[in-house]
CSV table of C-alpha atoms in Angstrom, one decimal:
chain,number,residue,atom,x,y,z
A,1,MET,CA,134.8,52.9,244.0
A,2,SER,CA,138.2,51.3,244.8
A,3,TYR,CA,139.0,47.7,245.7
A,4,LEU,CA,139.5,46.7,249.3
A,5,GLY,CA,142.9,45.6,250.4
A,6,ALA,CA,143.5,42.0,251.7
A,7,GLY,CA,143.6,43.1,255.3
A,8,GLU,CA,140.4,45.2,254.9
A,9,VAL,CA,138.6,42.2,253.3
A,10,SER,CA,139.5,40.0,256.2
A,11,ARG,CA,138.3,42.6,258.8
A,12,GLU,CA,135.1,43.1,256.8
A,13,ILE,CA,134.4,39.4,256.6
A,14,HIS,CA,134.8,39.0,260.4
A,15,LYS,CA,132.5,41.9,261.0
A,16,LEU,CA,129.9,40.5,258.7
A,17,ALA,CA,130.3,37.1,260.2
A,18,ASN,CA,129.4,38.5,263.6
A,19,LEU,CA,126.3,40.1,262.0
A,20,CYS,CA,125.4,36.6,260.5
A,21,LEU,CA,125.6,35.0,264.0
A,22,GLU,CA,123.7,37.8,265.6
A,23,ASN,CA,120.8,37.6,263.1
A,24,ASN,CA,120.6,33.8,262.7
A,25,GLN,CA,119.6,32.8,266.2
A,26,ILE,CA,116.4,30.8,266.7
A,27,ASP,CA,115.1,30.2,270.2
A,28,PRO,CA,115.8,26.5,271.0
A,29,GLN,CA,112.4,26.3,272.8
A,30,LEU,CA,110.5,27.0,269.6
A,31,TYR,CA,111.6,23.6,268.3
A,32,ASP,CA,109.6,22.0,271.2
A,33,THR,CA,106.8,24.5,270.9
A,34,TYR,CA,106.1,23.6,267.3
A,35,HIS,CA,107.1,19.9,267.6
A,36,VAL,CA,110.0,20.3,265.1
A,37,LYS,CA,112.3,17.2,265.0
A,38,LYS,CA,115.8,18.6,264.8
A,39,GLY,CA,117.9,16.4,262.6
A,40,LEU,CA,114.7,14.5,261.7
A,41,ARG,CA,115.1,12.7,265.0
A,42,GLU,CA,112.5,11.9,267.6
A,43,PRO,CA,113.2,12.8,271.3
A,44,ASN,CA,114.2,9.1,271.9
A,45,GLY,CA,116.8,9.3,269.1
A,46,LYS,CA,114.8,7.3,266.6
A,47,GLY,CA,114.7,8.7,263.1
A,48,VAL,CA,111.5,10.3,261.8
A,49,LEU,CA,109.9,8.0,259.2
A,50,THR,CA,110.3,9.7,255.8
A,51,GLY,CA,110.2,6.7,253.4
A,52,LEU,CA,110.1,3.0,252.7
A,53,THR,CA,112.8,0.8,251.3
A,54,GLU,CA,113.4,-2.9,250.6
A,55,ILE,CA,117.2,-2.5,250.0
A,56,SER,CA,118.5,-2.9,253.6
A,57,THR,CA,117.3,-3.2,257.2
A,58,VAL,CA,119.2,-1.8,260.2
A,59,ASN,CA,118.2,-2.8,263.7
A,60,GLY,CA,119.6,-1.8,267.1
A,61,MET,CA,116.3,-2.1,269.1
A,62,LYS,CA,113.3,-4.2,269.4
A,63,GLU,CA,109.8,-3.5,270.9
A,64,LYS,CA,109.0,-5.3,274.2
A,65,ASP,CA,105.8,-4.4,276.1
A,66,GLY,CA,105.6,-1.2,274.0
A,67,LYS,CA,109.1,-0.1,274.9
A,68,PRO,CA,112.4,-0.1,272.9
A,69,VAL,CA,114.9,-2.7,274.2
A,70,PRO,CA,118.5,-2.7,273.0
A,71,ILE,CA,119.6,-5.7,271.0
A,72,GLU,CA,122.8,-6.9,269.3
A,73,GLY,CA,123.0,-5.0,266.0
A,74,GLN,CA,121.5,-6.5,262.9
A,75,LEU,CA,122.1,-5.5,259.2
A,76,PHE,CA,120.3,-7.2,256.3
A,77,TYR,CA,120.9,-6.6,252.6
A,78,ARG,CA,117.7,-7.4,250.7
A,79,GLY,CA,116.6,-9.5,253.7
A,80,ILE,CA,119.9,-11.5,254.0
A,81,ASN,CA,121.8,-11.1,257.3
A,82,ILE,CA,125.2,-9.5,256.6
A,83,LYS,CA,126.9,-12.1,258.8
A,84,ASP,CA,125.5,-14.9,256.6
A,85,LEU,CA,126.4,-13.0,253.4
A,86,VAL,CA,130.0,-12.6,254.5
A,87,ASN,CA,130.3,-16.1,255.9
A,88,GLY,CA,128.9,-17.4,252.6
A,89,PHE,CA,131.5,-16.1,250.2
A,90,THR,CA,134.4,-16.3,252.6
A,91,LYS,CA,133.7,-20.1,253.2
A,92,GLU,CA,133.8,-20.6,249.5
A,93,ASP,CA,137.0,-18.5,249.3
A,94,ARG,CA,135.5,-16.0,247.0
A,95,PHE,CA,135.5,-12.2,246.8
A,96,GLY,CA,132.1,-10.9,247.8
A,97,TYR,CA,131.8,-7.2,246.8
A,98,GLU,CA,130.7,-7.8,243.2
A,99,GLU,CA,127.9,-10.2,244.1
A,100,THR,CA,126.9,-7.9,247.0
A,101,VAL,CA,126.4,-5.1,244.4
A,102,TYR,CA,124.4,-7.4,242.3
A,103,LEU,CA,122.2,-8.3,245.3
A,104,LEU,CA,121.6,-4.6,246.2
A,105,LEU,CA,120.7,-3.6,242.7
A,106,PHE,CA,118.6,-6.5,241.6
A,107,GLY,CA,117.2,-7.9,244.8
A,108,LYS,CA,118.6,-11.4,244.5
A,109,LEU,CA,121.9,-13.3,244.8
A,110,PRO,CA,123.3,-14.2,241.4
A,111,ASN,CA,124.0,-17.8,240.5
A,112,ALA,CA,127.3,-18.8,239.0
A,113,ASP,CA,126.5,-17.9,235.4
A,114,GLU,CA,124.9,-14.6,236.4
A,115,LEU,CA,127.9,-13.7,238.6
A,116,ASP,CA,130.3,-14.5,235.8
A,117,HIS,CA,128.3,-12.3,233.3
A,118,TRP,CA,128.1,-9.5,236.0
A,119,ASN,CA,131.8,-9.6,236.6
A,120,ARG,CA,132.4,-9.4,232.9
A,121,LEU,CA,130.1,-6.4,232.7
A,122,LEU,CA,131.9,-4.6,235.5
A,123,ALA,CA,135.3,-5.3,233.9
A,124,TYR,CA,134.1,-3.9,230.6
A,125,ALA,CA,132.7,-0.8,232.4
A,126,ARG,CA,135.9,-0.3,234.5
A,127,ARG,CA,137.4,2.2,232.1
A,128,LEU,CA,137.3,5.9,232.0
A,129,PRO,CA,136.8,8.0,228.8
A,130,ASP,CA,139.8,8.6,226.6
A,131,ASP,CA,142.1,11.3,228.0
A,132,PHE,CA,139.8,11.7,231.1
A,133,VAL,CA,142.6,11.0,233.6
A,134,GLU,CA,144.9,13.6,231.9
A,135,ASP,CA,142.3,16.2,231.1
A,136,VAL,CA,140.1,16.1,234.3
A,137,ILE,CA,142.0,14.4,237.1
A,138,LEU,CA,145.7,15.2,236.6
A,139,ARG,CA,145.1,18.8,235.5
A,140,SER,CA,143.3,19.8,238.7
A,141,PRO,CA,144.8,17.9,241.6
A,142,ASN,CA,143.1,18.3,245.0
A,143,LYS,CA,144.3,17.4,248.4
A,144,ASP,CA,140.6,16.6,249.3
A,145,ILE,CA,140.1,13.4,247.4
A,146,MET,CA,136.3,13.4,248.2
A,147,ASN,CA,136.0,16.8,246.4
A,148,ALA,CA,138.1,15.5,243.6
A,149,MET,CA,135.7,12.5,243.3
A,150,ALA,CA,132.7,14.7,243.2
A,151,ARG,CA,134.2,17.0,240.5
A,152,SER,CA,135.2,14.0,238.4
A,153,THR,CA,131.8,12.4,238.8
A,154,LEU,CA,130.1,15.6,237.6
A,155,ALA,CA,132.6,15.8,234.7
A,156,LEU,CA,131.5,12.4,233.4
A,157,ASN,CA,128.2,14.0,232.5
A,158,SER,CA,130.0,15.7,229.7
A,159,TYR,CA,131.1,12.4,228.2
A,160,ASP,CA,127.7,10.8,228.3
A,161,ARG,CA,125.6,11.0,225.1
A,162,ASN,CA,122.4,10.6,227.0
A,163,PRO,CA,123.0,12.0,230.5
A,164,ASP,CA,119.5,13.2,231.4
A,165,ASP,CA,117.3,10.2,230.5
A,166,LEU,CA,115.7,8.9,233.7
A,167,SER,CA,114.5,5.6,232.3
A,168,ILE,CA,115.7,2.7,234.4
A,169,PRO,CA,117.8,1.1,231.6
A,170,ASN,CA,119.7,4.3,231.2
A,171,VAL,CA,120.1,5.0,234.9
A,172,LEU,CA,121.3,1.4,235.4
A,173,ARG,CA,123.8,1.9,232.6
A,174,GLN,CA,125.1,5.0,234.3
A,175,SER,CA,125.1,3.4,237.8
A,176,VAL,CA,127.1,0.4,236.6
A,177,LYS,CA,129.6,2.8,235.0
A,178,LEU,CA,130.0,4.8,238.2
A,179,ILE,CA,130.2,1.7,240.5
A,180,ALA,CA,133.0,0.3,238.2
A,181,ASN,CA,134.8,3.6,237.9
A,182,ALA,CA,134.6,5.0,241.4
A,183,PRO,CA,137.7,3.0,242.4
A,184,LEU,CA,139.7,4.4,239.4
A,185,ILE,CA,138.5,8.0,240.0
A,186,ALA,CA,139.4,7.9,243.7
A,187,ALA,CA,142.8,6.2,243.2
A,188,TYR,CA,144.0,8.4,240.3
A,189,SER,CA,142.8,11.5,242.2
A,190,TYR,CA,144.9,10.4,245.2
A,191,LEU,CA,147.9,9.7,242.9
A,192,ALA,CA,147.6,13.1,241.3
A,193,TYR,CA,147.6,14.8,244.7
A,194,ARG,CA,150.5,12.6,245.8
A,195,HIS,CA,152.6,13.7,242.8
A,196,TYR,CA,151.7,17.3,242.3
A,197,MET,CA,151.2,18.4,246.0
A,198,GLN,CA,153.6,16.0,247.8
A,199,ASN,CA,156.3,16.0,245.1
A,200,ARG,CA,156.3,12.2,244.9
A,201,GLY,CA,156.5,10.0,241.9
A,202,LEU,CA,153.6,9.5,239.5
A,203,TYR,CA,152.4,6.1,238.3
A,204,ILE,CA,149.1,5.2,236.6
A,205,HIS,CA,148.2,1.5,236.4
A,206,ASN,CA,145.3,0.2,234.4
A,207,PRO,CA,142.9,-2.3,236.0
A,208,LYS,CA,143.0,-5.9,235.0
A,209,PRO,CA,139.7,-7.5,234.0
A,210,GLU,CA,140.4,-10.8,235.8
A,211,LEU,CA,140.9,-9.1,239.2
A,212,SER,CA,138.2,-8.2,241.7
A,213,THR,CA,137.5,-4.6,242.8
A,214,SER,CA,139.6,-4.9,245.9
A,215,GLU,CA,142.5,-6.5,244.0
A,216,ASN,CA,142.4,-3.8,241.4
A,217,LEU,CA,142.3,-1.1,244.0
A,218,LEU,CA,145.4,-2.4,245.8
A,219,ARG,CA,147.2,-3.0,242.4
A,220,ILE,CA,146.5,0.6,241.2
A,221,MET,CA,147.4,2.3,244.5
A,222,ARG,CA,150.8,0.6,244.8
A,223,GLN,CA,153.8,1.4,242.7
A,224,PHE,CA,154.8,-2.2,242.2
A,225,LYS,CA,151.2,-3.5,242.1
A,226,GLN,CA,151.8,-6.1,244.8
A,227,PHE,CA,149.5,-7.1,247.7
A,228,THR,CA,148.9,-10.2,249.9
A,229,PRO,CA,145.8,-12.4,249.6
A,230,LEU,CA,144.7,-11.4,253.1
A,231,GLU,CA,145.0,-7.7,252.3
A,232,ALA,CA,142.7,-8.2,249.3
A,233,LYS,CA,140.3,-10.3,251.3
A,234,LEU,CA,140.0,-7.8,254.1
A,235,LEU,CA,139.6,-4.8,251.7
A,236,ASP,CA,136.9,-6.8,249.9
A,237,ILE,CA,135.0,-7.4,253.2
A,238,ALA,CA,135.3,-3.8,254.1
A,239,LEU,CA,133.8,-2.8,250.8
A,240,VAL,CA,130.9,-5.2,251.4
A,241,LEU,CA,130.3,-3.8,254.9
A,242,HIS,CA,130.3,-0.2,253.6
A,243,ALA,CA,128.2,-0.8,250.5
A,244,GLU,CA,124.8,0.0,252.0
A,245,HIS,CA,123.2,1.1,255.3
A,246,GLY,CA,119.5,1.9,255.0
A,247,GLY,CA,117.8,4.9,253.4
A,248,GLY,CA,118.0,7.3,256.4
A,249,ASN,CA,121.7,7.9,256.6
A,250,ASN,CA,122.7,11.3,255.5
A,251,SER,CA,124.3,10.5,252.1
A,252,THR,CA,121.6,8.0,251.1
A,253,PHE,CA,118.8,10.3,252.2
A,254,THR,CA,120.6,12.9,250.0
A,255,THR,CA,120.4,10.4,247.1
A,256,HIS,CA,116.6,10.2,247.6
A,257,VAL,CA,116.1,13.9,248.0
A,258,VAL,CA,118.3,14.9,244.9
A,259,THR,CA,116.9,12.1,242.8
A,260,SER,CA,113.3,13.1,243.6
A,261,SER,CA,114.0,16.5,242.0
A,262,GLY,CA,114.5,14.8,238.6
A,263,THR,CA,118.2,15.5,238.3
A,264,ASP,CA,120.7,13.3,236.5
A,265,THR,CA,122.7,10.4,237.9
A,266,TYR,CA,126.0,12.1,238.0
A,267,SER,CA,124.6,15.1,240.0
A,268,SER,CA,122.9,12.7,242.4
A,269,VAL,CA,126.1,10.7,243.1
A,270,ALA,CA,128.2,13.9,243.4
A,271,ALA,CA,125.7,15.3,246.0
A,272,SER,CA,125.9,12.1,248.0
A,273,LEU,CA,129.7,12.2,247.9
A,274,CYS,CA,129.6,15.8,249.3
A,275,SER,CA,127.4,14.5,252.1
A,276,LEU,CA,129.5,11.5,252.9
A,277,LYS,CA,132.8,13.5,253.4
A,278,GLY,CA,131.4,15.3,256.5
A,279,ALA,CA,133.0,14.4,259.8
A,280,LYS,CA,129.6,13.5,261.3
A,281,HIS,CA,129.1,10.9,258.6
A,282,GLY,CA,131.7,9.1,256.4
A,283,GLY,CA,134.5,11.4,257.5
A,284,ALA,CA,134.3,10.0,261.0
A,285,ASN,CA,136.6,7.1,260.0
A,286,ILE,CA,139.5,9.4,259.4
A,287,LYS,CA,138.8,11.1,262.7
A,288,ALA,CA,138.9,7.8,264.5
A,289,LYS,CA,142.2,7.0,262.9
A,290,LYS,CA,143.7,10.3,263.9
A,291,MET,CA,142.4,10.0,267.4
A,292,PHE,CA,144.2,6.7,267.7
A,293,ASP,CA,147.4,8.3,266.3
A,294,GLU,CA,147.3,10.7,269.3
A,295,LEU,CA,146.3,7.9,271.8
A,296,LYS,CA,149.4,6.0,270.8
A,297,LYS,CA,151.6,9.0,271.4
A,298,GLU,CA,150.1,10.1,274.7
A,299,ILE,CA,149.5,6.8,276.4
A,300,HIS,CA,152.8,5.2,277.5
A,301,ASP,CA,151.5,1.8,278.6
A,302,TRP,CA,149.0,0.4,276.1
A,303,GLU,CA,148.2,-2.4,278.5
A,304,ASP,CA,147.3,-0.1,281.4
A,305,ASP,CA,143.5,0.3,281.6
A,306,ASP,CA,143.8,3.1,284.1
A,307,GLU,CA,146.0,5.2,281.9
A,308,ILE,CA,143.8,4.5,278.9
A,309,SER,CA,140.7,5.5,280.8
A,310,ALA,CA,142.3,8.7,282.1
A,311,TYR,CA,143.1,9.8,278.6
A,312,LEU,CA,139.6,8.9,277.3
A,313,LEU,CA,138.1,11.0,280.1
A,314,LYS,CA,140.2,13.9,278.9
A,315,ILE,CA,138.7,13.5,275.4
A,316,LEU,CA,135.2,13.3,276.8
A,317,ARG,CA,135.8,16.5,278.9
A,318,LYS,CA,137.1,18.3,275.8
A,319,GLU,CA,140.6,18.5,277.1
A,320,ALA,CA,142.3,16.3,274.5
A,321,PHE,CA,142.4,15.5,270.8
A,322,ASP,CA,140.1,17.8,268.9
A,323,LYS,CA,138.3,19.0,272.0
A,324,THR,CA,134.9,18.2,270.7
A,325,GLY,CA,134.2,15.7,273.5
A,326,LEU,CA,133.7,12.9,271.0
A,327,ILE,CA,135.4,9.4,271.2
A,328,TYR,CA,135.2,8.7,267.5
A,329,GLY,CA,134.2,5.2,266.4
A,330,ILE,CA,132.1,4.6,269.6
A,331,GLY,CA,128.4,4.9,269.4
A,332,HIS,CA,125.9,4.9,266.5
A,333,ALA,CA,122.5,6.5,265.7
A,334,ILE,CA,120.8,3.1,265.5
A,335,TYR,CA,123.0,0.4,266.9
A,336,THR,CA,123.2,0.0,270.6
A,337,LYS,CA,124.8,-3.2,272.0
A,338,SER,CA,126.9,-3.9,268.9
A,339,ASP,CA,127.5,-2.9,265.3
A,340,PRO,CA,127.5,-6.1,263.2
A,341,ARG,CA,129.8,-4.5,260.7
A,342,ALA,CA,132.4,-3.7,263.4
A,343,VAL,CA,132.1,-7.3,264.8
A,344,ILE,CA,132.9,-8.7,261.4
A,345,LEU,CA,135.7,-6.2,260.6
A,346,GLU,CA,137.3,-6.7,264.0
A,347,LYS,CA,137.8,-10.4,263.3
A,348,TYR,CA,139.6,-9.9,260.0
A,349,THR,CA,141.5,-6.9,261.3
A,350,LYS,CA,142.9,-9.1,264.0
A,351,GLU,CA,144.1,-11.6,261.3
A,352,LEU,CA,145.8,-8.8,259.4
A,353,ALA,CA,147.4,-7.4,262.6
A,354,GLU,CA,148.9,-10.9,263.2
A,355,GLU,CA,150.2,-11.0,259.7
A,356,LYS,CA,151.7,-7.4,260.0
A,357,ASN,CA,153.0,-8.0,263.6
A,358,ARG,CA,150.9,-5.1,265.0
A,359,MET,CA,148.9,-7.0,267.6
A,360,ASP,CA,149.9,-4.4,270.3
A,361,GLU,CA,147.9,-1.8,268.4
A,362,PHE,CA,145.0,-4.2,267.9
A,363,ARG,CA,144.9,-4.8,271.7
A,364,LEU,CA,144.9,-1.1,272.3
A,365,HIS,CA,141.8,-0.8,270.0
A,366,GLN,CA,140.2,-3.6,271.9
A,367,ALA,CA,140.9,-1.9,275.2
A,368,VAL,CA,139.4,1.4,274.1
A,369,ALA,CA,136.3,-0.5,272.7
A,370,ARG,CA,135.9,-2.2,276.1
A,371,LEU,CA,136.5,0.9,278.3
A,372,ALA,CA,135.0,3.8,276.4
A,373,PRO,CA,131.3,2.8,276.5
A,374,GLY,CA,131.3,2.7,280.3
A,375,LEU,CA,133.1,6.0,280.6
A,376,MET,CA,130.7,7.6,278.2
A,377,ARG,CA,127.6,6.3,280.1
A,378,LYS,CA,129.0,7.6,283.4
A,379,GLU,CA,130.3,10.9,282.2
A,380,ARG,CA,127.3,11.7,280.0
A,381,LYS,CA,124.7,10.0,282.2
A,382,MET,CA,123.6,7.9,279.2
A,383,PHE,CA,121.1,5.1,279.4
A,384,LYS,CA,121.3,3.8,275.9
A,385,PRO,CA,124.2,1.3,275.4
A,386,VAL,CA,126.9,2.3,273.0
A,387,SER,CA,129.6,0.2,271.3
A,388,ALA,CA,132.3,0.3,268.7
A,389,ASN,CA,131.0,1.1,265.2
A,390,ILE,CA,132.6,0.3,261.8
A,391,ASP,CA,134.7,3.5,261.8
A,392,PHE,CA,136.5,2.2,264.9
A,393,TYR,CA,138.5,-0.5,263.2
A,394,SER,CA,138.4,0.6,259.5
A,395,GLY,CA,141.1,3.2,259.8
A,396,PHE,CA,143.5,0.8,261.5
A,397,ALA,CA,142.8,-1.9,259.0
A,398,TYR,CA,143.4,0.4,256.1
A,399,ASN,CA,146.6,1.7,257.7
A,400,MET,CA,148.0,-1.8,257.9
A,401,MET,CA,147.4,-2.1,254.2
A,402,GLY,CA,149.5,1.0,253.6
A,403,ILE,CA,146.4,3.0,252.6
A,404,PRO,CA,147.1,6.7,253.3
A,405,ASP,CA,144.9,8.8,255.6
A,406,GLU,CA,143.7,10.9,252.7
A,407,PHE,CA,142.2,7.8,251.1
A,408,ILE,CA,140.3,6.4,254.1
A,409,THR,CA,137.0,8.2,253.5
A,410,PRO,CA,137.2,7.8,249.7
A,411,LEU,CA,137.3,4.0,250.3
A,412,PHE,CA,134.0,4.3,252.1
A,413,ALA,CA,132.6,6.3,249.1
A,414,ILE,CA,133.8,3.8,246.6
A,415,ALA,CA,131.8,1.1,248.3
A,416,ARG,CA,128.7,3.2,249.0
A,417,VAL,CA,128.1,4.2,245.3
A,418,ALA,CA,126.5,0.7,245.1
A,419,GLY,CA,124.0,1.5,247.8
A,420,TRP,CA,123.3,5.0,246.5
A,421,SER,CA,122.6,3.5,243.0
A,422,ALA,CA,120.2,1.0,244.4
A,423,HIS,CA,118.3,3.7,246.3
A,424,ARG,CA,118.2,6.0,243.3
A,425,ILE,CA,116.6,3.3,241.2
A,426,GLU,CA,114.2,2.6,244.0
A,427,GLU,CA,113.2,6.3,244.3
A,428,LEU,CA,112.7,6.6,240.5
A,429,THR,CA,110.7,3.4,240.4
A,430,CYS,CA,108.5,3.7,243.5
A,431,THR,CA,107.9,7.3,244.4
A,432,ASN,CA,108.3,9.7,241.5
A,433,LYS,CA,107.4,12.7,243.8
A,434,ILE,CA,109.7,15.5,244.8
A,435,ILE,CA,110.7,15.4,248.5
A,436,ARG,CA,109.7,18.7,249.9
A,437,PRO,CA,109.4,18.9,253.7
A,438,ALA,CA,108.1,22.0,255.4
A,439,TYR,CA,110.0,24.6,257.4
A,440,MET,CA,108.0,26.9,259.6
A,441,SER,CA,109.0,30.6,259.5
A,442,VAL,CA,109.3,32.2,263.0
A,443,ALA,CA,110.5,35.5,261.7
A,444,GLU,CA,108.7,38.7,262.8
A,445,SER,CA,107.3,41.1,260.3
A,446,ILE,CA,109.1,44.4,260.1
A,447,ASN,CA,108.6,47.5,258.0
A,448,TYR,CA,111.0,48.5,255.2
A,449,ILE,CA,113.2,51.5,256.3
A,450,PRO,CA,114.3,54.0,253.6
A,451,MET,CA,118.0,54.4,253.2
A,452,ASP,CA,118.2,57.9,254.7
A,453,LYS,CA,116.5,56.7,257.9
A,454,ARG,CA,118.6,53.6,258.7
């Protein structure tokens, strides 16, 4: 037997791919016949109930006379409204991500002494093993920072003397370490990609214990370690808003499923990272950013509603951008009239746009947020209200901070490690049963055919 040539391999793969498609078709009507909820969604779009949680609450509807009625979006962390949480620490001119992590993990807001001790603990944990950056991150640069984060997270298992102990003290130790180190892993992975694949300079800055997570991130990502107070404030708020979003989103549900199998913390977080990178989940923020990059090129008058609407219709009709028919950053699985995270982020994005002299771009975002929902309802004959979600403003906000496109989804991941950790602990504490839903086989029985008769 001889090896196939490169051209033969390509032709063979295409032929086998067609065979895959031919023999992997399930009649769509069978899903209705057997009452199978595709995507674990009810016909009305509501998620199938698969678990209970106390970590966060996400509302976009309320029941009235037995029918769901759209409401302004609500998000609660451990029962506290996200708006109150953000208003609380911003009024006191404090960074809020660290106390938000404390709230998610431990179910209560820390007092001053508890927050001080918690910040000290995070600062102590904010260090990677000796030679980890050189041996793991710099030796294998990857243009996909999310994949680099997943690989490095798995690699940390090798440096842990007790990786497989599922007791809560040990899982909490590992979780704190991952929450503290996710920003370093992501930043150094990007800097390695920047150096080895873009032929740009390499610099590795160490975190400073007295700085917040957002301040350290900006310091590490920038060659000269400089940033403005408003940049650090906005990034901190973005981390808070991305930290958690219920147990049913794809990556957090992945946390529950993988954790229920009895696997280790590093494997659980790596699996959730792989889920989050998808364009239908966390990767939607970079899609929204790139969509606006094209909008800014194709629309000549950013103040002309008619021209903006015409181009949005081209997107909806699969004639423009990536031709999927999606206006990224508009609409959400749960939120209807508004996404509370987008409402908060819009306010602070405007402040930064004023500081950066980019209000023309901000007004374009506002115009799209105003026009797109009506166009979508008319074009798709939708009855459920839609609005801008957090992905709509996050890419623009990060771009104003000089954060590269490759790092936009990793920023989401950095924040969400906190939520995943809280849900992992909740799964281990409350359920202790493997998640194993059923799939019905609809395959027909056929007889085996001997080789000489095929």
